[in-house]
Amino acid sequence: LDDPGEYWIDRKNKFLYFLPQDKDPLKWGEIVLVFDIGPLVRAKNLAHVRFERIDFEYNYSSFARVGHSRDVRFFGCRFQNGADCGIALHGSENRVVSCDFSQLGTQGVVCDGGDRKTLTPGSNLVENCHIHHVSLFKHNYAAGVHFGGCGNAVRHCKIHDVPHNAVL
């Protein structure tokens, strides 16, 4: 490194070498080094689990992937600066309430539940969330809220700065 502003990442030892442009650390801003460790929350077959007021930041993958679950709730959480979606929930009676989603590479919330053939409702709900500046890397069919199945709802959410669909 011989010019200010240059950096090199030693991925094997997970170390960042950085030559700042200014010698004063207060002028550097925020420096974040992210390694792909997968979802921060990965679970299957959960029931009656709550995630409350947790800040999820900086990840290459989704922040939370919860499959085949019932009554899993994310309340007052923040999901920001990720390369994939904020939450991917699969199951029934799950809730995402009063959460903030921003600076995400694909969707804010992916929620799949219910059976369209039999019209069995999934009864999943996304409510009172602020979802913005998502779909930064995937511009088409990467919605603020993406539902699959049937009988799911989005209510009272503020969704903006999404390049294609707010709700799909």
CSV table of C-alpha atoms in Angstrom, one decimal, residues 1-162:
chain,number,residue,atom,x,y,z
A,1,LEU,CA,0.0,0.0,0.0
A,2,ASP,CA,1.6,3.3,-1.1
A,3,ASP,CA,-1.3,5.7,-1.8
A,4,PRO,CA,-3.7,7.1,0.8
A,5,GLY,CA,-7.1,5.5,0.5
A,6,GLU,CA,-5.8,2.1,-0.6
A,7,TYR,CA,-6.6,-1.2,1.2
A,8,TRP,CA,-6.0,-4.9,1.0
A,9,ILE,CA,-8.0,-7.7,2.5
A,10,ASP,CA,-6.3,-10.8,3.8
A,11,ARG,CA,-9.3,-13.1,3.4
A,12,LYS,CA,-7.5,-16.2,4.8
A,13,ASN,CA,-6.7,-14.5,8.1
A,14,LYS,CA,-9.7,-12.1,8.0
A,15,PHE,CA,-7.6,-9.0,8.3
A,16,LEU,CA,-7.9,-5.6,6.6
A,17,TYR,CA,-4.8,-3.5,5.8
A,18,PHE,CA,-5.9,0.1,5.2
A,19,LEU,CA,-3.9,3.3,4.4
A,20,PRO,CA,-6.3,6.2,5.3
A,21,GLN,CA,-6.5,9.4,3.4
A,22,ASP,CA,-6.4,11.4,6.6
A,23,LYS,CA,-4.3,10.7,9.7
A,24,ASP,CA,-7.2,11.7,12.0
A,25,PRO,CA,-9.3,8.6,12.7
A,26,LEU,CA,-12.4,10.8,13.4
A,27,LYS,CA,-12.4,11.7,9.7
A,28,TRP,CA,-12.3,8.1,8.4
A,29,GLY,CA,-16.1,7.5,8.7
A,30,GLU,CA,-17.3,4.0,9.3
A,31,ILE,CA,-15.2,1.1,8.2
A,32,VAL,CA,-16.9,-2.3,8.1
A,33,LEU,CA,-15.4,-5.6,6.9
A,34,VAL,CA,-18.1,-8.3,6.2
A,35,PHE,CA,-17.4,-11.9,5.6
A,36,ASP,CA,-20.0,-14.3,4.2
A,37,ILE,CA,-21.2,-16.4,7.2
A,38,GLY,CA,-24.7,-17.0,5.9
A,39,PRO,CA,-27.9,-15.9,7.6
A,40,LEU,CA,-27.5,-14.6,11.2
A,41,VAL,CA,-30.7,-16.5,12.1
A,42,ARG,CA,-31.3,-19.8,10.4
A,43,ALA,CA,-33.9,-22.1,11.8
A,44,LYS,CA,-36.6,-24.7,10.9
A,45,ASN,CA,-39.7,-26.0,12.6
A,46,LEU,CA,-39.9,-23.1,15.2
A,47,ALA,CA,-43.1,-22.3,17.1
A,48,HIS,CA,-43.9,-19.4,19.4
A,49,VAL,CA,-40.5,-17.7,19.1
A,50,ARG,CA,-40.0,-13.9,19.4
A,51,PHE,CA,-37.1,-11.7,18.1
A,52,GLU,CA,-37.6,-8.2,19.7
A,53,ARG,CA,-35.6,-5.0,19.2
A,54,ILE,CA,-32.6,-6.5,17.5
A,55,ASP,CA,-30.4,-4.6,15.0
A,56,PHE,CA,-29.3,-6.8,12.1
A,57,GLU,CA,-26.6,-5.1,10.1
A,58,TYR,CA,-24.0,-6.0,7.4
A,59,ASN,CA,-24.3,-9.4,5.9
A,60,TYR,CA,-23.9,-11.0,2.4
A,61,SER,CA,-26.8,-13.3,3.0
A,62,SER,CA,-30.3,-12.9,4.3
A,63,PHE,CA,-30.3,-11.8,7.9
A,64,ALA,CA,-33.0,-14.3,8.9
A,65,ARG,CA,-34.2,-17.5,7.2
A,66,VAL,CA,-36.9,-19.3,9.1
A,67,GLY,CA,-38.6,-22.3,7.5
A,68,HIS,CA,-41.6,-24.4,8.2
A,69,SER,CA,-42.5,-22.4,11.3
A,70,ARG,CA,-45.6,-21.2,13.1
A,71,ASP,CA,-46.1,-18.1,15.2
A,72,VAL,CA,-42.5,-16.7,14.8
A,73,ARG,CA,-42.5,-12.9,15.4
A,74,PHE,CA,-40.0,-10.2,14.6
A,75,PHE,CA,-40.9,-7.0,16.5
A,76,GLY,CA,-39.1,-3.7,16.4
A,77,CYS,CA,-36.1,-5.0,14.6
A,78,ARG,CA,-33.9,-3.2,12.1
A,79,PHE,CA,-32.4,-4.9,9.0
A,80,GLN,CA,-29.9,-2.8,7.1
A,81,ASN,CA,-26.9,-3.0,4.8
A,82,GLY,CA,-27.3,-6.6,3.5
A,83,ALA,CA,-26.7,-8.1,0.1
A,84,ASP,CA,-29.8,-10.3,0.2
A,85,CYS,CA,-33.3,-9.9,1.8
A,86,GLY,CA,-34.0,-8.9,5.4
A,87,ILE,CA,-36.2,-11.8,6.4
A,88,ALA,CA,-37.4,-15.0,4.6
A,89,LEU,CA,-40.2,-16.6,6.6
A,90,HIS,CA,-42.0,-19.8,5.5
A,91,GLY,CA,-44.9,-21.2,7.5
A,92,SER,CA,-48.1,-19.9,9.1
A,93,GLU,CA,-49.2,-17.3,11.6
A,94,ASN,CA,-45.8,-15.5,11.5
A,95,ARG,CA,-45.6,-11.8,12.2
A,96,VAL,CA,-43.2,-9.0,11.2
A,97,VAL,CA,-44.3,-5.9,13.1
A,98,SER,CA,-42.8,-2.4,13.4
A,99,CYS,CA,-39.5,-3.4,11.8
A,100,ASP,CA,-37.3,-1.2,9.6
A,101,PHE,CA,-35.7,-2.5,6.3
A,102,SER,CA,-33.2,-0.5,4.3
A,103,GLN,CA,-30.1,-0.8,2.1
A,104,LEU,CA,-30.8,-4.4,1.1
A,105,GLY,CA,-29.7,-6.1,-2.1
A,106,THR,CA,-33.0,-7.9,-2.8
A,107,GLN,CA,-36.3,-8.0,-1.0
A,108,GLY,CA,-37.2,-6.6,2.4
A,109,VAL,CA,-39.5,-9.4,3.5
A,110,VAL,CA,-40.1,-12.7,1.8
A,111,CYS,CA,-43.1,-14.5,3.3
A,112,ASP,CA,-44.5,-17.8,2.1
A,113,GLY,CA,-47.4,-19.6,3.7
A,114,GLY,CA,-50.8,-21.1,2.9
A,115,ASP,CA,-51.9,-23.4,0.1
A,116,ARG,CA,-53.3,-21.8,-3.0
A,117,LYS,CA,-54.8,-25.1,-4.2
A,118,THR,CA,-56.9,-25.7,-1.1
A,119,LEU,CA,-57.1,-22.0,-0.2
A,120,THR,CA,-55.8,-22.7,3.2
A,121,PRO,CA,-54.6,-19.3,4.6
A,122,GLY,CA,-51.1,-18.8,5.8
A,123,SER,CA,-52.2,-16.0,8.1
A,124,ASN,CA,-48.8,-14.4,8.0
A,125,LEU,CA,-48.7,-10.6,8.5
A,126,VAL,CA,-46.3,-7.8,7.8
A,127,GLU,CA,-47.5,-4.7,9.7
A,128,ASN,CA,-46.3,-1.2,10.6
A,129,CYS,CA,-43.0,-1.6,8.9
A,130,HIS,CA,-40.8,1.0,7.1
A,131,ILE,CA,-39.3,-0.6,4.0
A,132,HIS,CA,-37.1,1.5,1.7
A,133,HIS,CA,-34.0,1.4,-0.5
A,134,VAL,CA,-34.3,-2.3,-1.1
A,135,SER,CA,-33.7,-4.2,-4.3
A,136,LEU,CA,-30.4,-2.5,-4.8
A,137,PHE,CA,-28.8,-5.4,-6.6
A,138,LYS,CA,-31.8,-7.1,-8.1
A,139,HIS,CA,-34.2,-4.6,-9.6
A,140,ASN,CA,-37.0,-6.8,-11.0
A,141,TYR,CA,-39.3,-9.0,-9.0
A,142,ALA,CA,-37.5,-8.1,-5.8
A,143,ALA,CA,-40.2,-6.4,-3.8
A,144,GLY,CA,-40.4,-4.6,-0.6
A,145,VAL,CA,-42.7,-7.5,0.6
A,146,HIS,CA,-42.9,-10.6,-1.5
A,147,PHE,CA,-45.7,-13.1,-0.6
A,148,GLY,CA,-46.1,-16.7,-1.7
A,149,GLY,CA,-49.0,-19.0,-0.9
A,150,CYS,CA,-52.3,-17.4,0.1
A,151,GLY,CA,-54.1,-15.7,2.9
A,152,ASN,CA,-51.2,-13.4,4.0
A,153,ALA,CA,-51.4,-9.7,4.5
A,154,VAL,CA,-49.4,-6.5,4.6
A,155,ARG,CA,-50.9,-3.6,6.6
A,156,HIS,CA,-50.0,0.0,7.5
A,157,CYS,CA,-46.5,-0.2,6.1
A,158,LYS,CA,-44.5,2.7,4.6
A,159,ILE,CA,-42.8,1.3,1.5
A,160,HIS,CA,-40.8,3.6,-0.9
A,161,ASP,CA,-37.6,3.7,-3.0
A,162,VAL,CA,-38.2,0.2,-4.3
